[in-house]
Tab-separated table of C-alpha atoms in Angstrom:
chain	number	residue	atom	x	y	z
A	1	MET	CA	91.809	28.543	2.334
A	2	ASN	CA	89.913	31.550	2.246
A	3	VAL	CA	89.624	33.451	5.777
A	4	VAL	CA	86.370	34.971	5.070
A	5	LEU	CA	84.568	31.780	5.009
A	6	PRO	CA	85.457	31.095	8.798
A	7	VAL	CA	84.550	34.321	9.669
A	8	LEU	CA	81.325	34.526	7.943
A	9	VAL	CA	80.390	31.076	9.676
A	10	GLY	CA	81.707	32.196	13.102
A	11	VAL	CA	79.840	35.478	13.131
A	12	GLY	CA	76.594	33.823	11.940
A	13	SER	CA	77.064	31.024	14.622
A	14	ALA	CA	77.798	33.448	17.482
A	15	ILE	CA	74.651	35.302	16.658
A	16	GLY	CA	72.741	31.709	16.379
A	17	ALA	CA	74.114	30.905	19.908
A	18	VAL	CA	73.050	34.057	21.445
A	19	ALA	CA	69.520	33.673	19.961
A	20	ARG	CA	69.550	29.890	21.039
A	21	TYR	CA	70.466	31.340	24.598
A	22	GLY	CA	67.568	33.818	24.466
A	23	VAL	CA	64.954	31.296	23.334
A	24	GLY	CA	66.255	28.957	25.843
A	25	VAL	CA	65.773	31.275	28.659
A	26	PHE	CA	62.519	32.341	27.585
A	27	ILE	CA	61.055	29.137	27.036
A	28	GLY	CA	62.530	28.012	30.272
A	29	ARG	CA	60.358	30.713	31.943
A	30	VAL	CA	57.060	29.337	30.322
A	31	ASN	CA	57.960	25.490	30.182
A	32	HIS	CA	57.360	23.678	33.527
A	33	SER	CA	57.634	20.227	32.269
A	34	ALA	CA	60.701	18.276	32.176
A	35	PHE	CA	60.521	18.043	28.548
A	36	PRO	CA	63.182	20.339	27.053
A	37	TRP	CA	60.555	22.421	24.657
A	38	GLY	CA	63.292	24.972	24.223
A	39	THR	CA	66.160	22.911	22.413
A	40	TRP	CA	63.073	20.859	20.806
A	41	LEU	CA	61.769	23.957	19.271
A	42	ILE	CA	65.188	25.526	18.359
A	43	ASN	CA	66.334	22.477	16.528
A	44	VAL	CA	63.062	22.165	14.659
A	45	ILE	CA	62.838	25.741	13.536
A	46	GLY	CA	66.365	25.941	12.872
A	47	THR	CA	66.243	22.873	10.492
A	48	ALA	CA	63.208	24.454	8.537
A	49	LEU	CA	65.135	27.740	8.316
A	50	LEU	CA	68.300	25.864	6.944
A	51	GLY	CA	66.154	23.919	4.284
A	52	LEU	CA	64.552	27.265	3.202
A	53	PHE	CA	68.160	28.799	2.888
A	54	THR	CA	69.799	25.919	1.294
A	55	LEU	CA	66.990	25.978	-1.268
A	56	ASN	CA	67.056	29.906	-1.859
A	57	LEU	CA	70.478	30.984	-1.046
A	58	GLN	CA	73.104	28.304	-1.409
A	59	SER	CA	73.858	28.666	-5.084
A	60	ALA	CA	72.276	32.164	-5.611
A	61	SER	CA	74.238	33.796	-2.784
A	62	PRO	CA	76.898	31.551	-1.297
A	63	ASP	CA	78.398	34.384	1.083
A	64	LEU	CA	74.799	34.878	2.628
A	65	PHE	CA	74.490	31.253	2.781
A	66	LEU	CA	77.538	30.884	4.715
A	67	LEU	CA	76.330	33.646	7.187
A	68	LEU	CA	72.663	32.570	7.756
A	69	GLY	CA	72.748	28.787	6.814
A	70	THR	CA	76.103	27.492	7.816
A	71	GLY	CA	76.631	30.076	10.464
A	72	PHE	CA	73.245	31.156	11.802
A	73	CYS	CA	71.155	28.053	11.669
A	74	GLY	CA	74.318	25.609	12.442
A	75	GLY	CA	74.814	27.856	15.521
A	76	PHE	CA	71.214	28.305	16.464
A	77	THR	CA	70.483	24.506	16.435
A	78	THR	CA	72.556	22.109	18.575
A	79	PHE	CA	73.416	18.395	18.675
A	80	SER	CA	75.403	18.305	21.846
A	81	THR	CA	72.680	19.719	23.979
A	82	LEU	CA	70.124	17.154	22.363
A	83	SER	CA	72.663	14.263	23.452
A	84	VAL	CA	72.906	15.795	27.123
A	85	GLU	CA	69.281	16.272	27.505
A	86	THR	CA	68.458	12.932	26.378
A	87	VAL	CA	70.505	11.514	29.000
A	88	THR	CA	69.273	13.695	31.637
A	89	LEU	CA	65.852	13.314	31.030
A	90	TYR	CA	66.322	9.309	30.569
A	91	ARG	CA	67.013	9.387	34.433
A	92	ALA	CA	63.649	10.802	35.141
A	93	ASN	CA	61.520	9.390	32.467
A	94	ARG	CA	62.961	6.740	30.175
A	95	LEU	CA	60.167	6.728	27.544
A	96	LEU	CA	59.924	10.675	27.277
A	97	SER	CA	63.544	10.880	26.579
A	98	LEU	CA	63.362	8.527	23.813
A	99	PHE	CA	60.234	10.582	22.749
A	100	TYR	CA	62.529	13.566	22.922
A	101	LEU	CA	65.266	12.309	20.918
A	102	PHE	CA	63.255	10.573	18.186
A	103	SER	CA	60.590	13.295	17.869
A	104	SER	CA	63.501	15.702	17.333
A	105	LEU	CA	64.906	13.595	14.478
A	106	GLY	CA	61.664	12.744	13.103
A	107	VAL	CA	60.028	16.333	12.551
A	108	GLY	CA	63.579	17.596	11.613
A	109	LEU	CA	63.845	15.047	8.619
A	110	ILE	CA	60.212	15.432	7.822
A	111	LEU	CA	60.649	19.292	7.538
A	112	ALA	CA	63.902	19.004	5.732
A	113	TRP	CA	62.637	16.437	3.448
A	114	LEU	CA	59.530	18.575	2.522
A	115	ILE	CA	61.153	21.761	1.883
A	116	ASN	CA	63.493	19.788	-0.530
A	117	LEU	CA	60.561	18.416	-2.413
A	118	TRP	CA	59.788	21.901	-3.008
A	119	ALA	CA	62.691	22.487	-5.232
B	1	MET	CA	82.178	38.897	32.170
B	2	ASN	CA	78.743	39.187	30.599
B	3	ASN	CA	76.960	35.853	29.821
B	4	ILE	CA	75.863	37.019	26.378
B	5	MET	CA	79.379	38.270	25.380
B	6	ALA	CA	80.738	35.054	26.525
B	7	ILE	CA	78.375	33.082	24.251
B	8	PHE	CA	78.955	35.461	21.553
B	9	ILE	CA	82.821	34.834	21.621
B	10	GLY	CA	82.335	31.249	22.363
B	11	GLY	CA	80.115	30.796	19.303
B	12	ILE	CA	82.662	32.439	16.984
B	13	ILE	CA	85.078	29.866	18.093
B	14	GLY	CA	82.864	26.936	17.846
B	15	GLY	CA	81.171	28.141	14.378
B	16	ALA	CA	84.571	28.674	12.691
B	17	SER	CA	86.046	25.340	14.047
B	18	ARG	CA	83.152	23.413	12.604
B	19	CYS	CA	83.754	25.207	9.295
B	20	GLY	CA	87.508	24.718	9.412
B	21	LEU	CA	86.927	20.928	10.222
B	22	GLY	CA	84.782	20.621	7.193
B	23	PHE	CA	87.584	21.557	4.929
B	24	ILE	CA	90.180	19.022	6.667
B	25	ILE	CA	87.808	15.992	7.602
B	26	PRO	CA	87.058	14.242	4.021
B	27	ALA	CA	83.617	13.145	2.957
B	28	PRO	CA	83.859	9.609	1.672
B	29	SER	CA	81.444	9.055	-1.199
B	30	GLY	CA	79.204	12.071	-0.077
B	31	PHE	CA	79.099	10.681	3.546
B	32	PRO	CA	79.123	13.850	6.016
B	33	LEU	CA	81.856	12.319	8.141
B	34	ASP	CA	82.660	16.036	9.205
B	35	ILE	CA	79.461	16.552	10.783
B	36	LEU	CA	79.312	13.080	12.277
B	37	VAL	CA	82.751	13.669	14.122
B	38	ILE	CA	81.923	17.170	15.065
B	39	ASN	CA	78.617	16.034	16.680
B	40	LEU	CA	80.106	13.333	18.544
B	41	VAL	CA	83.050	14.957	19.696
B	42	GLY	CA	80.735	17.805	20.824
B	43	SER	CA	78.311	15.341	22.704
B	44	LEU	CA	81.289	14.122	24.679
B	45	ALA	CA	82.709	17.500	25.465
B	46	LEU	CA	79.382	19.066	26.759
B	47	GLY	CA	78.711	15.930	28.935
B	48	THR	CA	82.289	16.341	30.227
B	49	LEU	CA	81.985	19.963	30.861
B	50	ASN	CA	78.656	19.364	32.814
B	51	GLY	CA	80.173	16.935	34.991
B	52	VAL	CA	83.275	19.279	35.706
B	53	ALA	CA	80.549	22.188	36.433
B	54	ALA	CA	78.533	19.726	38.715
B	55	SER	CA	81.474	18.972	40.964
B	56	THR	CA	83.270	22.289	40.876
B	57	LYS	CA	82.702	26.191	41.278
B	58	MET	CA	82.695	27.099	37.935
B	59	LYS	CA	81.640	30.632	36.847
B	60	PRO	CA	78.384	30.636	35.039
B	61	TRP	CA	79.937	32.841	32.219
B	62	LEU	CA	82.660	30.434	31.673
B	63	ARG	CA	80.163	27.430	31.701
B	64	ASN	CA	77.926	29.227	29.291
B	65	GLY	CA	80.711	30.558	27.052
B	66	ILE	CA	82.057	26.994	26.491
B	67	GLY	CA	78.843	25.051	26.702
B	68	THR	CA	76.082	27.261	25.261
B	69	GLY	CA	78.424	29.204	23.007
B	70	MET	CA	81.355	27.156	21.936
B	71	ILE	CA	80.263	23.600	21.914
B	72	GLY	CA	76.776	24.389	21.002
B	73	SER	CA	77.428	26.479	18.000
B	74	PHE	CA	80.289	23.724	17.144
B	75	THR	CA	77.816	20.910	16.887
B	76	THR	CA	74.612	21.390	14.506
B	77	PHE	CA	71.308	19.685	14.215
B	78	SER	CA	70.092	21.397	11.299
B	79	THR	CA	73.108	20.480	9.173
B	80	PHE	CA	72.575	17.006	10.485
B	81	CYS	CA	68.992	16.693	9.133
B	82	VAL	CA	69.442	18.466	6.028
B	83	GLY	CA	72.633	16.347	5.245
B	84	THR	CA	70.709	12.936	6.235
B	85	ILE	CA	67.957	13.922	3.453
B	86	ARG	CA	70.484	14.741	0.814
B	87	LEU	CA	72.467	11.599	1.562
B	88	ALA	CA	69.181	9.472	1.628
B	89	GLN	CA	68.781	10.644	-1.974
B	90	VAL	CA	71.900	9.035	-3.333
B	91	HIS	CA	72.445	6.396	-0.706
B	92	ALA	CA	69.551	5.364	1.637
B	93	LEU	CA	71.732	2.836	3.559
B	94	SER	CA	74.356	5.373	4.386
B	95	ALA	CA	71.623	7.658	5.647
B	96	LEU	CA	70.402	5.096	7.842
B	97	VAL	CA	74.084	4.345	9.198
B	98	TYR	CA	74.529	8.096	9.891
B	99	VAL	CA	71.487	8.555	11.629
B	100	ALA	CA	71.690	5.373	13.791
B	101	ILE	CA	75.673	6.167	14.988
B	102	SER	CA	74.580	10.029	15.430
B	103	LEU	CA	71.560	9.030	17.830
B	104	ILE	CA	73.213	5.975	19.564
B	105	ALA	CA	76.868	7.516	19.987
B	106	GLY	CA	75.776	11.125	20.892
B	107	PRO	CA	73.834	10.428	24.077
B	108	LEU	CA	76.230	7.502	25.172
B	109	LEU	CA	79.406	9.826	24.678
B	110	ALA	CA	77.825	12.686	26.628
B	111	LEU	CA	77.034	10.119	29.483
B	112	SER	CA	80.501	8.869	29.546
B	113	GLY	CA	82.123	12.319	29.403
B	114	GLU	CA	79.971	13.396	32.349
B	115	ARG	CA	80.816	10.046	34.137
B	116	THR	CA	84.595	10.384	33.677
B	117	ALA	CA	84.570	14.257	34.557
B	118	LEU	CA	82.737	13.373	37.771
B	119	TRP	CA	85.178	10.523	38.313
B	120	VAL	CA	88.323	12.419	37.935
B	121	VAL	CA	87.228	15.532	40.145
B	122	THR	CA	86.110	13.252	42.724
B	123	ARG	CA	89.238	11.292	42.967
B	124	LYS	CA	91.421	14.333	42.842
B	125	GLU	CA	89.255	16.022	45.686
B	126	THR	CA	89.985	12.513	47.650
B	127	GLU	CA	93.957	13.002	47.018
B	128	VAL	CA	93.976	16.613	47.919
B	129	GLY	CA	92.082	15.375	51.343
B	130	GLU	CA	94.412	12.652	51.846
B	131	VAL	CA	97.517	14.698	51.515
B	132	SER	CA	96.367	17.516	53.486
B	133	ALA	CA	94.906	15.124	56.291
């Protein structure tokens, strides 16, 4: 297996994770509701970015796609926090937790679909 | 250790593991089994970590490094969405199954991880208490 691949993805993911932490801390200061706006925005924006990179970079520049797409977008967005926050929110507000889960998915899928149509 | 440093190192480990597992786990007829397994294992792991952190004196940098860095980068929402659209174009039913399993099992595994961790830690504390008493 090519060693460069996991290194590119690893470094991109690490930058994505730090960016996610930064955005999360910032949104946490602004957002005073129970709704996890930080993760919601991160996941939606990261999905749109990955859609764009898939379209423009994946075949044109595979190494750059590994760094920015699989790496950065993959590390920036997160499914585990979505799962955990859905459970946490469910305890406080059941309906809002379902809205959180399904709106993340819905908006993410629509954006990925729209960008894909563009091709 | 610095939070950002821990998240960066955790991020490298999580991202590289996701990439590595992508090579190992097969994709039967184009089904993104790798991302499904990664997202579900990661949800269980993050729930467990939160359960442990809630009941022990875990250092914040360690919790951030493992949780936000490693597990956060290991799992991915963007590849999940883009992969679902790609799968839907060739096999709509598979895409529906992919989404349904991810959304139902993800939160349930996170919950069971947290519950198990809390149960194990509390039981251990009780045992220690009984021994020292």
